């Protein structure tokens, strides 16, 4: 492939690849796949909070091989934000920022996992690490039909947790979420409006991908010692919550940063994926560079589900 997808002041366009699109670093990766994440959709839409400079190659995931054939991935690390990302055929980046893909995953599967699956792995690891005792009770996953949420549902169920999936499209996706392992499927409308600072304690854990009032309500429903992880802000970056769940129920809120996580934390997430992920359960679609923009539009419009793999 001799093309790259770049975003300029005039918007996204597919252009002839230039050497500069690979970026800088001590190691070269021949890229075969990337993916489309919510953050990529924001970048393609011209969000300058994501793309720090223009022109820029978006794509916060990159999957490919080193010169010796080793399959590797780069997730986060500022690619597709602070520097050129994965929507091109070659990347140069420092070796310390590269993750070796576990041997059971193909390049396509590694892209289907991508930052979404890796973030789900980080979230599950954070939840299990912070729990004071074995998690006894339901774990709520918000944004359950999205890339992070759907993989989190499957991982948690595979690891023996009772999963409650929260979605705004119950009738459309209930069957799929139950196939992933959800014991219950809840309507997001139940969490959309501001509620009491302490509500009925019915959750042992939360994997939140959306933030704002949804997370605030989930925190207020945690049992004593419950843990919530927060990795996204699709509903907003505010948190209209009270300190009461933290003080009176001893709950914990664990932040998940997929961009700058250190290597030991990344390795822990990929270990969970290697142990527990059923790749056949990931709902994927495959597009080329010419299909990326439309996928991004669907994500921003709330019409996306599962994962979009970009084959370069």
mmCIF file with all atom_site columns, C-alpha atoms in Angstrom, residues 24-243:
data_model
loop_
_atom_site.group_PDB
_atom_site.id
_atom_site.type_symbol
_atom_site.label_atom_id
_atom_site.label_alt_id
_atom_site.label_comp_id
_atom_site.label_asym_id
_atom_site.label_entity_id
_atom_site.label_seq_id
_atom_site.pdbx_PDB_ins_code
_atom_site.Cartn_x
_atom_site.Cartn_y
_atom_site.Cartn_z
_atom_site.occupancy
_atom_site.B_iso_or_equiv
_atom_site.pdbx_formal_charge
_atom_site.auth_seq_id
_atom_site.auth_comp_id
_atom_site.auth_asym_id
_atom_site.auth_atom_id
_atom_site.pdbx_PDB_model_num
ATOM 1   C CA . UNK A 1 24  ? 10.382  9.076   14.187 1.00 0.00 ? 24  UNK A CA 1
ATOM 2   C CA . UNK A 1 25  ? 11.925  6.339   16.302 1.00 0.00 ? 25  UNK A CA 1
ATOM 3   C CA . UNK A 1 26  ? 14.673  3.731   16.480 1.00 0.00 ? 26  UNK A CA 1
ATOM 4   C CA . UNK A 1 27  ? 12.563  0.799   15.194 1.00 0.00 ? 27  UNK A CA 1
ATOM 5   C CA . UNK A 1 28  ? 10.558  0.340   11.986 1.00 0.00 ? 28  UNK A CA 1
ATOM 6   C CA . UNK A 1 29  ? 7.298   -1.619  11.819 1.00 0.00 ? 29  UNK A CA 1
ATOM 7   C CA . UNK A 1 30  ? 5.714   -2.725  8.546  1.00 0.00 ? 30  UNK A CA 1
ATOM 8   C CA . UNK A 1 31  ? 2.053   -2.125  9.306  1.00 0.00 ? 31  UNK A CA 1
ATOM 9   C CA . UNK A 1 32  ? -0.706  -4.430  8.107  1.00 0.00 ? 32  UNK A CA 1
ATOM 10  C CA . UNK A 1 33  ? -3.686  -3.358  10.236 1.00 0.00 ? 33  UNK A CA 1
ATOM 11  C CA . UNK A 1 34  ? -5.137  -0.625  12.382 1.00 0.00 ? 34  UNK A CA 1
ATOM 12  C CA . UNK A 1 35  ? -8.640  -0.022  13.761 1.00 0.00 ? 35  UNK A CA 1
ATOM 13  C CA . UNK A 1 36  ? -11.221 2.718   14.256 1.00 0.00 ? 36  UNK A CA 1
ATOM 14  C CA . UNK A 1 37  ? -11.809 3.811   17.859 1.00 0.00 ? 37  UNK A CA 1
ATOM 15  C CA . UNK A 1 38  ? -14.029 6.562   19.256 1.00 0.00 ? 38  UNK A CA 1
ATOM 16  C CA . UNK A 1 39  ? -10.941 8.719   19.686 1.00 0.00 ? 39  UNK A CA 1
ATOM 17  C CA . UNK A 1 40  ? -10.058 8.153   16.024 1.00 0.00 ? 40  UNK A CA 1
ATOM 18  C CA . UNK A 1 41  ? -13.567 9.221   15.073 1.00 0.00 ? 41  UNK A CA 1
ATOM 19  C CA . UNK A 1 42  ? -13.076 12.461  16.997 1.00 0.00 ? 42  UNK A CA 1
ATOM 20  C CA . UNK A 1 43  ? -9.740  13.018  15.246 1.00 0.00 ? 43  UNK A CA 1
ATOM 21  C CA . UNK A 1 44  ? -11.261 12.409  11.814 1.00 0.00 ? 44  UNK A CA 1
ATOM 22  C CA . UNK A 1 45  ? -13.935 14.964  12.713 1.00 0.00 ? 45  UNK A CA 1
ATOM 23  C CA . UNK A 1 46  ? -11.211 17.571  13.284 1.00 0.00 ? 46  UNK A CA 1
ATOM 24  C CA . UNK A 1 47  ? -11.247 17.596  17.090 1.00 0.00 ? 47  UNK A CA 1
ATOM 25  C CA . UNK A 1 48  ? -8.127  19.563  18.027 1.00 0.00 ? 48  UNK A CA 1
ATOM 26  C CA . UNK A 1 49  ? -8.277  18.189  21.545 1.00 0.00 ? 49  UNK A CA 1
ATOM 27  C CA . UNK A 1 50  ? -7.221  14.880  19.983 1.00 0.00 ? 50  UNK A CA 1
ATOM 28  C CA . UNK A 1 51  ? -4.991  15.966  17.090 1.00 0.00 ? 51  UNK A CA 1
ATOM 29  C CA . UNK A 1 52  ? -2.429  18.359  18.520 1.00 0.00 ? 52  UNK A CA 1
ATOM 30  C CA . UNK A 1 53  ? -1.016  19.377  15.127 1.00 0.00 ? 53  UNK A CA 1
ATOM 31  C CA . UNK A 1 54  ? -2.129  19.325  11.502 1.00 0.00 ? 54  UNK A CA 1
ATOM 32  C CA . UNK A 1 55  ? -1.583  17.659  9.132  1.00 0.00 ? 55  UNK A CA 1
ATOM 33  C CA . UNK A 1 56  ? -1.528  14.373  11.051 1.00 0.00 ? 56  UNK A CA 1
ATOM 34  C CA . UNK A 1 57  ? -1.968  10.673  10.320 1.00 0.00 ? 57  UNK A CA 1
ATOM 35  C CA . UNK A 1 58  ? -4.656  9.423   12.759 1.00 0.00 ? 58  UNK A CA 1
ATOM 36  C CA . UNK A 1 59  ? -4.960  5.896   14.095 1.00 0.00 ? 59  UNK A CA 1
ATOM 37  C CA . UNK A 1 60  ? -4.262  5.139   17.762 1.00 0.00 ? 60  UNK A CA 1
ATOM 38  C CA . UNK A 1 61  ? -3.627  1.459   16.944 1.00 0.00 ? 61  UNK A CA 1
ATOM 39  C CA . UNK A 1 62  ? -0.870  0.002   14.818 1.00 0.00 ? 62  UNK A CA 1
ATOM 40  C CA . UNK A 1 63  ? -0.271  -3.694  14.116 1.00 0.00 ? 63  UNK A CA 1
ATOM 41  C CA . UNK A 1 64  ? 2.531   -5.093  11.987 1.00 0.00 ? 64  UNK A CA 1
ATOM 42  C CA . UNK A 1 65  ? 5.833   -6.912  11.908 1.00 0.00 ? 65  UNK A CA 1
ATOM 43  C CA . UNK A 1 66  ? 9.425   -6.104  12.727 1.00 0.00 ? 66  UNK A CA 1
ATOM 44  C CA . UNK A 1 67  ? 12.236  -6.890  10.328 1.00 0.00 ? 67  UNK A CA 1
ATOM 45  C CA . UNK A 1 68  ? 12.565  -10.372 11.870 1.00 0.00 ? 68  UNK A CA 1
ATOM 46  C CA . UNK A 1 69  ? 8.859   -11.125 11.372 1.00 0.00 ? 69  UNK A CA 1
ATOM 47  C CA . UNK A 1 70  ? 7.812   -10.657 14.998 1.00 0.00 ? 70  UNK A CA 1
ATOM 48  C CA . UNK A 1 71  ? 4.162   -9.567  15.260 1.00 0.00 ? 71  UNK A CA 1
ATOM 49  C CA . UNK A 1 72  ? 3.861   -6.426  17.370 1.00 0.00 ? 72  UNK A CA 1
ATOM 50  C CA . UNK A 1 73  ? 1.395   -3.692  18.216 1.00 0.00 ? 73  UNK A CA 1
ATOM 51  C CA . UNK A 1 74  ? 1.466   -0.109  19.400 1.00 0.00 ? 74  UNK A CA 1
ATOM 52  C CA . UNK A 1 75  ? -1.557  1.057   21.409 1.00 0.00 ? 75  UNK A CA 1
ATOM 53  C CA . UNK A 1 76  ? -1.768  4.652   22.564 1.00 0.00 ? 76  UNK A CA 1
ATOM 54  C CA . UNK A 1 77  ? 1.705   6.091   23.210 1.00 0.00 ? 77  UNK A CA 1
ATOM 55  C CA . UNK A 1 78  ? 0.495   9.305   21.585 1.00 0.00 ? 78  UNK A CA 1
ATOM 56  C CA . UNK A 1 79  ? 0.239   7.850   18.075 1.00 0.00 ? 79  UNK A CA 1
ATOM 57  C CA . UNK A 1 80  ? -2.611  9.404   16.135 1.00 0.00 ? 80  UNK A CA 1
ATOM 58  C CA . UNK A 1 81  ? -2.633  12.288  18.636 1.00 0.00 ? 81  UNK A CA 1
ATOM 59  C CA . UNK A 1 82  ? 0.780   13.804  19.350 1.00 0.00 ? 82  UNK A CA 1
ATOM 60  C CA . UNK A 1 83  ? 2.493   12.106  16.419 1.00 0.00 ? 83  UNK A CA 1
ATOM 61  C CA . UNK A 1 84  ? 1.546   10.256  13.218 1.00 0.00 ? 84  UNK A CA 1
ATOM 62  C CA . UNK A 1 85  ? -0.455  7.102   13.815 1.00 0.00 ? 85  UNK A CA 1
ATOM 63  C CA . UNK A 1 86  ? -1.477  3.824   12.247 1.00 0.00 ? 86  UNK A CA 1
ATOM 64  C CA . UNK A 1 87  ? -3.334  4.791   9.059  1.00 0.00 ? 87  UNK A CA 1
ATOM 65  C CA . UNK A 1 88  ? -0.284  4.256   6.875  1.00 0.00 ? 88  UNK A CA 1
ATOM 66  C CA . UNK A 1 89  ? 1.979   1.375   5.884  1.00 0.00 ? 89  UNK A CA 1
ATOM 67  C CA . UNK A 1 90  ? 5.120   1.981   7.954  1.00 0.00 ? 90  UNK A CA 1
ATOM 68  C CA . UNK A 1 91  ? 5.816   3.329   11.396 1.00 0.00 ? 91  UNK A CA 1
ATOM 69  C CA . UNK A 1 92  ? 9.045   4.307   13.097 1.00 0.00 ? 92  UNK A CA 1
ATOM 70  C CA . UNK A 1 93  ? 8.873   4.406   16.880 1.00 0.00 ? 93  UNK A CA 1
ATOM 71  C CA . UNK A 1 94  ? 11.187  3.690   19.793 1.00 0.00 ? 94  UNK A CA 1
ATOM 72  C CA . UNK A 1 95  ? 11.388  0.004   20.737 1.00 0.00 ? 95  UNK A CA 1
ATOM 73  C CA . UNK A 1 96  ? 10.320  0.684   24.331 1.00 0.00 ? 96  UNK A CA 1
ATOM 74  C CA . UNK A 1 97  ? 6.872   1.688   23.024 1.00 0.00 ? 97  UNK A CA 1
ATOM 75  C CA . UNK A 1 98  ? 6.260   -1.573  21.171 1.00 0.00 ? 98  UNK A CA 1
ATOM 76  C CA . UNK A 1 99  ? 4.322   -4.548  22.569 1.00 0.00 ? 99  UNK A CA 1
ATOM 77  C CA . UNK A 1 100 ? 4.870   -8.100  21.329 1.00 0.00 ? 100 UNK A CA 1
ATOM 78  C CA . UNK A 1 101 ? 1.511   -9.667  20.427 1.00 0.00 ? 101 UNK A CA 1
ATOM 79  C CA . UNK A 1 102 ? 0.807   -12.966 22.250 1.00 0.00 ? 102 UNK A CA 1
ATOM 80  C CA . UNK A 1 103 ? 1.438   -15.864 19.886 1.00 0.00 ? 103 UNK A CA 1
ATOM 81  C CA . UNK A 1 104 ? -2.160  -17.098 19.747 1.00 0.00 ? 104 UNK A CA 1
ATOM 82  C CA . UNK A 1 105 ? -3.411  -13.896 18.093 1.00 0.00 ? 105 UNK A CA 1
ATOM 83  C CA . UNK A 1 106 ? -3.173  -13.141 14.373 1.00 0.00 ? 106 UNK A CA 1
ATOM 84  C CA . UNK A 1 107 ? -2.496  -9.632  13.049 1.00 0.00 ? 107 UNK A CA 1
ATOM 85  C CA . UNK A 1 108 ? -6.199  -9.210  12.239 1.00 0.00 ? 108 UNK A CA 1
ATOM 86  C CA . UNK A 1 109 ? -7.168  -10.338 15.744 1.00 0.00 ? 109 UNK A CA 1
ATOM 87  C CA . UNK A 1 110 ? -4.599  -8.022  17.327 1.00 0.00 ? 110 UNK A CA 1
ATOM 88  C CA . UNK A 1 111 ? -6.186  -5.110  15.441 1.00 0.00 ? 111 UNK A CA 1
ATOM 89  C CA . UNK A 1 112 ? -9.680  -6.248  16.413 1.00 0.00 ? 112 UNK A CA 1
ATOM 90  C CA . UNK A 1 113 ? -8.486  -6.173  20.014 1.00 0.00 ? 113 UNK A CA 1
ATOM 91  C CA . UNK A 1 114 ? -6.653  -2.872  19.534 1.00 0.00 ? 114 UNK A CA 1
ATOM 92  C CA . UNK A 1 115 ? -6.785  -0.090  22.079 1.00 0.00 ? 115 UNK A CA 1
ATOM 93  C CA . UNK A 1 116 ? -10.393 -1.010  22.870 1.00 0.00 ? 116 UNK A CA 1
ATOM 94  C CA . UNK A 1 117 ? -9.563  -4.565  23.919 1.00 0.00 ? 117 UNK A CA 1
ATOM 95  C CA . UNK A 1 118 ? -6.336  -3.539  25.580 1.00 0.00 ? 118 UNK A CA 1
ATOM 96  C CA . UNK A 1 119 ? -8.270  -0.902  27.567 1.00 0.00 ? 119 UNK A CA 1
ATOM 97  C CA . UNK A 1 120 ? -10.825 -3.541  28.520 1.00 0.00 ? 120 UNK A CA 1
ATOM 98  C CA . UNK A 1 121 ? -7.914  -5.685  29.732 1.00 0.00 ? 121 UNK A CA 1
ATOM 99  C CA . UNK A 1 122 ? -6.533  -2.756  31.726 1.00 0.00 ? 122 UNK A CA 1
ATOM 100 C CA . UNK A 1 123 ? -9.981  -2.198  33.258 1.00 0.00 ? 123 UNK A CA 1
ATOM 101 C CA . UNK A 1 124 ? -10.472 -5.832  34.264 1.00 0.00 ? 124 UNK A CA 1
ATOM 102 C CA . UNK A 1 125 ? -6.949  -5.941  35.688 1.00 0.00 ? 125 UNK A CA 1
ATOM 103 C CA . UNK A 1 126 ? -7.560  -2.718  37.626 1.00 0.00 ? 126 UNK A CA 1
ATOM 104 C CA . UNK A 1 127 ? -10.860 -4.004  38.982 1.00 0.00 ? 127 UNK A CA 1
ATOM 105 C CA . UNK A 1 128 ? -9.444  -7.331  40.139 1.00 0.00 ? 128 UNK A CA 1
ATOM 106 C CA . UNK A 1 129 ? -6.301  -5.736  41.559 1.00 0.00 ? 129 UNK A CA 1
ATOM 107 C CA . UNK A 1 130 ? -8.192  -3.172  43.641 1.00 0.00 ? 130 UNK A CA 1
ATOM 108 C CA . UNK A 1 131 ? -10.833 -5.553  45.015 1.00 0.00 ? 131 UNK A CA 1
ATOM 109 C CA . UNK A 1 132 ? -10.244 -6.207  48.721 1.00 0.00 ? 132 UNK A CA 1
ATOM 110 C CA . UNK A 1 133 ? -11.644 -9.730  48.392 1.00 0.00 ? 133 UNK A CA 1
ATOM 111 C CA . UNK A 1 134 ? -12.986 -11.928 45.610 1.00 0.00 ? 134 UNK A CA 1
ATOM 112 C CA . UNK A 1 135 ? -15.654 -9.981  43.714 1.00 0.00 ? 135 UNK A CA 1
ATOM 113 C CA . UNK A 1 136 ? -18.949 -11.392 44.971 1.00 0.00 ? 136 UNK A CA 1
ATOM 114 C CA . UNK A 1 137 ? -21.823 -9.881  43.056 1.00 0.00 ? 137 UNK A CA 1
ATOM 115 C CA . UNK A 1 138 ? -22.646 -8.250  39.734 1.00 0.00 ? 138 UNK A CA 1
ATOM 116 C CA . UNK A 1 139 ? -20.161 -6.153  37.792 1.00 0.00 ? 139 UNK A CA 1
ATOM 117 C CA . UNK A 1 140 ? -21.819 -3.454  35.679 1.00 0.00 ? 140 UNK A CA 1
ATOM 118 C CA . UNK A 1 141 ? -20.286 -2.642  32.294 1.00 0.00 ? 141 UNK A CA 1
ATOM 119 C CA . UNK A 1 142 ? -21.452 0.676   30.830 1.00 0.00 ? 142 UNK A CA 1
ATOM 120 C CA . UNK A 1 143 ? -21.350 1.387   27.110 1.00 0.00 ? 143 UNK A CA 1
ATOM 121 C CA . UNK A 1 144 ? -21.523 -2.369  26.731 1.00 0.00 ? 144 UNK A CA 1
ATOM 122 C CA . UNK A 1 145 ? -22.015 -2.456  22.957 1.00 0.00 ? 145 UNK A CA 1
ATOM 123 C CA . UNK A 1 146 ? -18.922 -0.363  22.257 1.00 0.00 ? 146 UNK A CA 1
ATOM 124 C CA . UNK A 1 147 ? -15.453 -1.695  21.561 1.00 0.00 ? 147 UNK A CA 1
ATOM 125 C CA . UNK A 1 148 ? -14.197 -1.485  25.153 1.00 0.00 ? 148 UNK A CA 1
ATOM 126 C CA . UNK A 1 149 ? -17.490 -2.443  26.748 1.00 0.00 ? 149 UNK A CA 1
ATOM 127 C CA . UNK A 1 150 ? -18.254 -5.488  24.613 1.00 0.00 ? 150 UNK A CA 1
ATOM 128 C CA . UNK A 1 151 ? -14.798 -6.976  25.139 1.00 0.00 ? 151 UNK A CA 1
ATOM 129 C CA . UNK A 1 152 ? -14.987 -6.199  28.872 1.00 0.00 ? 152 UNK A CA 1
ATOM 130 C CA . UNK A 1 153 ? -18.309 -8.082  29.085 1.00 0.00 ? 153 UNK A CA 1
ATOM 131 C CA . UNK A 1 154 ? -16.746 -11.155 27.488 1.00 0.00 ? 154 UNK A CA 1
ATOM 132 C CA . UNK A 1 155 ? -13.543 -11.006 29.563 1.00 0.00 ? 155 UNK A CA 1
ATOM 133 C CA . UNK A 1 156 ? -15.369 -10.597 32.868 1.00 0.00 ? 156 UNK A CA 1
ATOM 134 C CA . UNK A 1 157 ? -17.790 -13.424 32.108 1.00 0.00 ? 157 UNK A CA 1
ATOM 135 C CA . UNK A 1 158 ? -14.930 -15.701 31.048 1.00 0.00 ? 158 UNK A CA 1
ATOM 136 C CA . UNK A 1 159 ? -13.187 -14.969 34.352 1.00 0.00 ? 159 UNK A CA 1
ATOM 137 C CA . UNK A 1 160 ? -16.218 -16.053 36.349 1.00 0.00 ? 160 UNK A CA 1
ATOM 138 C CA . UNK A 1 161 ? -17.829 -12.709 37.170 1.00 0.00 ? 161 UNK A CA 1
ATOM 139 C CA . UNK A 1 162 ? -21.560 -12.024 37.002 1.00 0.00 ? 162 UNK A CA 1
ATOM 140 C CA . UNK A 1 163 ? -21.898 -9.308  34.363 1.00 0.00 ? 163 UNK A CA 1
ATOM 141 C CA . UNK A 1 164 ? -24.645 -6.722  33.969 1.00 0.00 ? 164 UNK A CA 1
ATOM 142 C CA . UNK A 1 165 ? -24.448 -4.901  30.628 1.00 0.00 ? 165 UNK A CA 1
ATOM 143 C CA . UNK A 1 166 ? -25.735 -1.338  30.245 1.00 0.00 ? 166 UNK A CA 1
ATOM 144 C CA . UNK A 1 167 ? -26.807 -0.117  26.805 1.00 0.00 ? 167 UNK A CA 1
ATOM 145 C CA . UNK A 1 168 ? -29.079 2.462   25.240 1.00 0.00 ? 168 UNK A CA 1
ATOM 146 C CA . UNK A 1 169 ? -30.246 -0.091  22.663 1.00 0.00 ? 169 UNK A CA 1
ATOM 147 C CA . UNK A 1 170 ? -31.536 -3.047  24.667 1.00 0.00 ? 170 UNK A CA 1
ATOM 148 C CA . UNK A 1 171 ? -33.941 -4.418  22.044 1.00 0.00 ? 171 UNK A CA 1
ATOM 149 C CA . UNK A 1 172 ? -31.283 -4.240  19.344 1.00 0.00 ? 172 UNK A CA 1
ATOM 150 C CA . UNK A 1 173 ? -28.367 -5.772  21.237 1.00 0.00 ? 173 UNK A CA 1
ATOM 151 C CA . UNK A 1 174 ? -29.682 -7.845  24.164 1.00 0.00 ? 174 UNK A CA 1
ATOM 152 C CA . UNK A 1 175 ? -29.216 -11.180 22.412 1.00 0.00 ? 175 UNK A CA 1
ATOM 153 C CA . UNK A 1 176 ? -25.630 -10.356 21.431 1.00 0.00 ? 176 UNK A CA 1
ATOM 154 C CA . UNK A 1 177 ? -24.717 -9.113  24.920 1.00 0.00 ? 177 UNK A CA 1
ATOM 155 C CA . UNK A 1 178 ? -26.095 -12.302 26.459 1.00 0.00 ? 178 UNK A CA 1
ATOM 156 C CA . UNK A 1 179 ? -24.023 -14.318 23.979 1.00 0.00 ? 179 UNK A CA 1
ATOM 157 C CA . UNK A 1 180 ? -20.973 -12.430 25.239 1.00 0.00 ? 180 UNK A CA 1
ATOM 158 C CA . UNK A 1 181 ? -21.812 -13.564 28.764 1.00 0.00 ? 181 UNK A CA 1
ATOM 159 C CA . UNK A 1 182 ? -24.032 -10.856 30.252 1.00 0.00 ? 182 UNK A CA 1
ATOM 160 C CA . UNK A 1 183 ? -26.395 -12.225 32.912 1.00 0.00 ? 183 UNK A CA 1
ATOM 161 C CA . UNK A 1 184 ? -28.540 -9.079  32.796 1.00 0.00 ? 184 UNK A CA 1
ATOM 162 C CA . UNK A 1 185 ? -28.977 -6.324  30.200 1.00 0.00 ? 185 UNK A CA 1
ATOM 163 C CA . UNK A 1 186 ? -30.047 -2.943  31.594 1.00 0.00 ? 186 UNK A CA 1
ATOM 164 C CA . UNK A 1 187 ? -31.370 0.159   29.863 1.00 0.00 ? 187 UNK A CA 1
ATOM 165 C CA . UNK A 1 188 ? -29.027 3.153   30.032 1.00 0.00 ? 188 UNK A CA 1
ATOM 166 C CA . UNK A 1 189 ? -32.072 5.341   30.746 1.00 0.00 ? 189 UNK A CA 1
ATOM 167 C CA . UNK A 1 190 ? -32.031 3.947   34.303 1.00 0.00 ? 190 UNK A CA 1
ATOM 168 C CA . UNK A 1 191 ? -28.691 5.708   34.857 1.00 0.00 ? 191 UNK A CA 1
ATOM 169 C CA . UNK A 1 192 ? -29.116 8.776   32.651 1.00 0.00 ? 192 UNK A CA 1
ATOM 170 C CA . UNK A 1 193 ? -30.661 11.185  35.165 1.00 0.00 ? 193 UNK A CA 1
ATOM 171 C CA . UNK A 1 194 ? -29.089 12.444  38.379 1.00 0.00 ? 194 UNK A CA 1
ATOM 172 C CA . UNK A 1 195 ? -30.011 10.198  41.300 1.00 0.00 ? 195 UNK A CA 1
ATOM 173 C CA . UNK A 1 196 ? -29.548 10.126  45.039 1.00 0.00 ? 196 UNK A CA 1
ATOM 174 C CA . UNK A 1 197 ? -25.937 10.202  46.289 1.00 0.00 ? 197 UNK A CA 1
ATOM 175 C CA . UNK A 1 198 ? -26.499 6.805   47.910 1.00 0.00 ? 198 UNK A CA 1
ATOM 176 C CA . UNK A 1 199 ? -28.785 4.356   46.128 1.00 0.00 ? 199 UNK A CA 1
ATOM 177 C CA . UNK A 1 200 ? -29.602 0.698   46.661 1.00 0.00 ? 200 UNK A CA 1
ATOM 178 C CA . UNK A 1 201 ? -26.292 -1.131  47.018 1.00 0.00 ? 201 UNK A CA 1
ATOM 179 C CA . UNK A 1 202 ? -26.544 -3.818  44.364 1.00 0.00 ? 202 UNK A CA 1
ATOM 180 C CA . UNK A 1 203 ? -23.228 -3.742  42.449 1.00 0.00 ? 203 UNK A CA 1
ATOM 181 C CA . UNK A 1 204 ? -19.926 -5.340  43.436 1.00 0.00 ? 204 UNK A CA 1
ATOM 182 C CA . UNK A 1 205 ? -18.007 -3.624  40.642 1.00 0.00 ? 205 UNK A CA 1
ATOM 183 C CA . UNK A 1 206 ? -18.254 -1.295  37.674 1.00 0.00 ? 206 UNK A CA 1
ATOM 184 C CA . UNK A 1 207 ? -16.310 -1.031  34.427 1.00 0.00 ? 207 UNK A CA 1
ATOM 185 C CA . UNK A 1 208 ? -17.298 2.394   33.149 1.00 0.00 ? 208 UNK A CA 1
ATOM 186 C CA . UNK A 1 209 ? -16.571 3.613   29.637 1.00 0.00 ? 209 UNK A CA 1
ATOM 187 C CA . UNK A 1 210 ? -18.793 6.718   29.451 1.00 0.00 ? 210 UNK A CA 1
ATOM 188 C CA . UNK A 1 211 ? -18.353 8.922   32.549 1.00 0.00 ? 211 UNK A CA 1
ATOM 189 C CA . UNK A 1 212 ? -20.629 11.733  33.744 1.00 0.00 ? 212 UNK A CA 1
ATOM 190 C CA . UNK A 1 213 ? -24.024 10.972  35.343 1.00 0.00 ? 213 UNK A CA 1
ATOM 191 C CA . UNK A 1 214 ? -23.914 7.300   34.356 1.00 0.00 ? 214 UNK A CA 1
ATOM 192 C CA . UNK A 1 215 ? -20.724 6.776   36.369 1.00 0.00 ? 215 UNK A CA 1
ATOM 193 C CA . UNK A 1 216 ? -22.064 8.867   39.261 1.00 0.00 ? 216 UNK A CA 1
ATOM 194 C CA . UNK A 1 217 ? -25.165 6.667   39.511 1.00 0.00 ? 217 UNK A CA 1
ATOM 195 C CA . UNK A 1 218 ? -23.104 3.500   39.240 1.00 0.00 ? 218 UNK A CA 1
ATOM 196 C CA . UNK A 1 219 ? -20.839 4.660   42.091 1.00 0.00 ? 219 UNK A CA 1
ATOM 197 C CA . UNK A 1 220 ? -23.885 5.298   44.266 1.00 0.00 ? 220 UNK A CA 1
ATOM 198 C CA . UNK A 1 221 ? -25.028 1.689   43.737 1.00 0.00 ? 221 UNK A CA 1
ATOM 199 C CA . UNK A 1 222 ? -21.770 -0.009  44.742 1.00 0.00 ? 222 UNK A CA 1
ATOM 200 C CA . UNK A 1 223 ? -21.788 -2.251  47.766 1.00 0.00 ? 223 UNK A CA 1
ATOM 201 C CA . UNK A 1 224 ? -19.348 -1.778  50.646 1.00 0.00 ? 224 UNK A CA 1
ATOM 202 C CA . UNK A 1 225 ? -15.785 -2.052  49.319 1.00 0.00 ? 225 UNK A CA 1
ATOM 203 C CA . UNK A 1 226 ? -16.900 -2.107  45.694 1.00 0.00 ? 226 UNK A CA 1
ATOM 204 C CA . UNK A 1 227 ? -14.605 -0.969  42.899 1.00 0.00 ? 227 UNK A CA 1
ATOM 205 C CA . UNK A 1 228 ? -15.323 1.085   39.788 1.00 0.00 ? 228 UNK A CA 1
ATOM 206 C CA . UNK A 1 229 ? -12.870 1.651   36.956 1.00 0.00 ? 229 UNK A CA 1
ATOM 207 C CA . UNK A 1 230 ? -13.172 4.669   34.650 1.00 0.00 ? 230 UNK A CA 1
ATOM 208 C CA . UNK A 1 231 ? -11.631 4.720   31.178 1.00 0.00 ? 231 UNK A CA 1
ATOM 209 C CA . UNK A 1 232 ? -13.887 6.880   28.997 1.00 0.00 ? 232 UNK A CA 1
ATOM 210 C CA . UNK A 1 233 ? -15.946 10.020  28.777 1.00 0.00 ? 233 UNK A CA 1
ATOM 211 C CA . UNK A 1 234 ? -18.324 9.542   25.863 1.00 0.00 ? 234 UNK A CA 1
ATOM 212 C CA . UNK A 1 235 ? -21.109 11.025  27.999 1.00 0.00 ? 235 UNK A CA 1
ATOM 213 C CA . UNK A 1 236 ? -18.897 13.841  29.314 1.00 0.00 ? 236 UNK A CA 1
ATOM 214 C CA . UNK A 1 237 ? -15.799 14.454  31.400 1.00 0.00 ? 237 UNK A CA 1
ATOM 215 C CA . UNK A 1 238 ? -17.743 15.684  34.409 1.00 0.00 ? 238 UNK A CA 1
ATOM 216 C CA . UNK A 1 239 ? -18.553 13.559  37.445 1.00 0.00 ? 239 UNK A CA 1
ATOM 217 C CA . UNK A 1 240 ? -21.623 14.920  39.293 1.00 0.00 ? 240 UNK A CA 1
ATOM 218 C CA . UNK A 1 241 ? -21.137 12.594  42.244 1.00 0.00 ? 241 UNK A CA 1
ATOM 219 C CA . UNK A 1 242 ? -21.003 12.734  46.035 1.00 0.00 ? 242 UNK A CA 1
ATOM 220 C CA . UNK A 1 243 ? -18.235 11.674  48.418 1.00 0.00 ? 243 UNK A CA 1
#
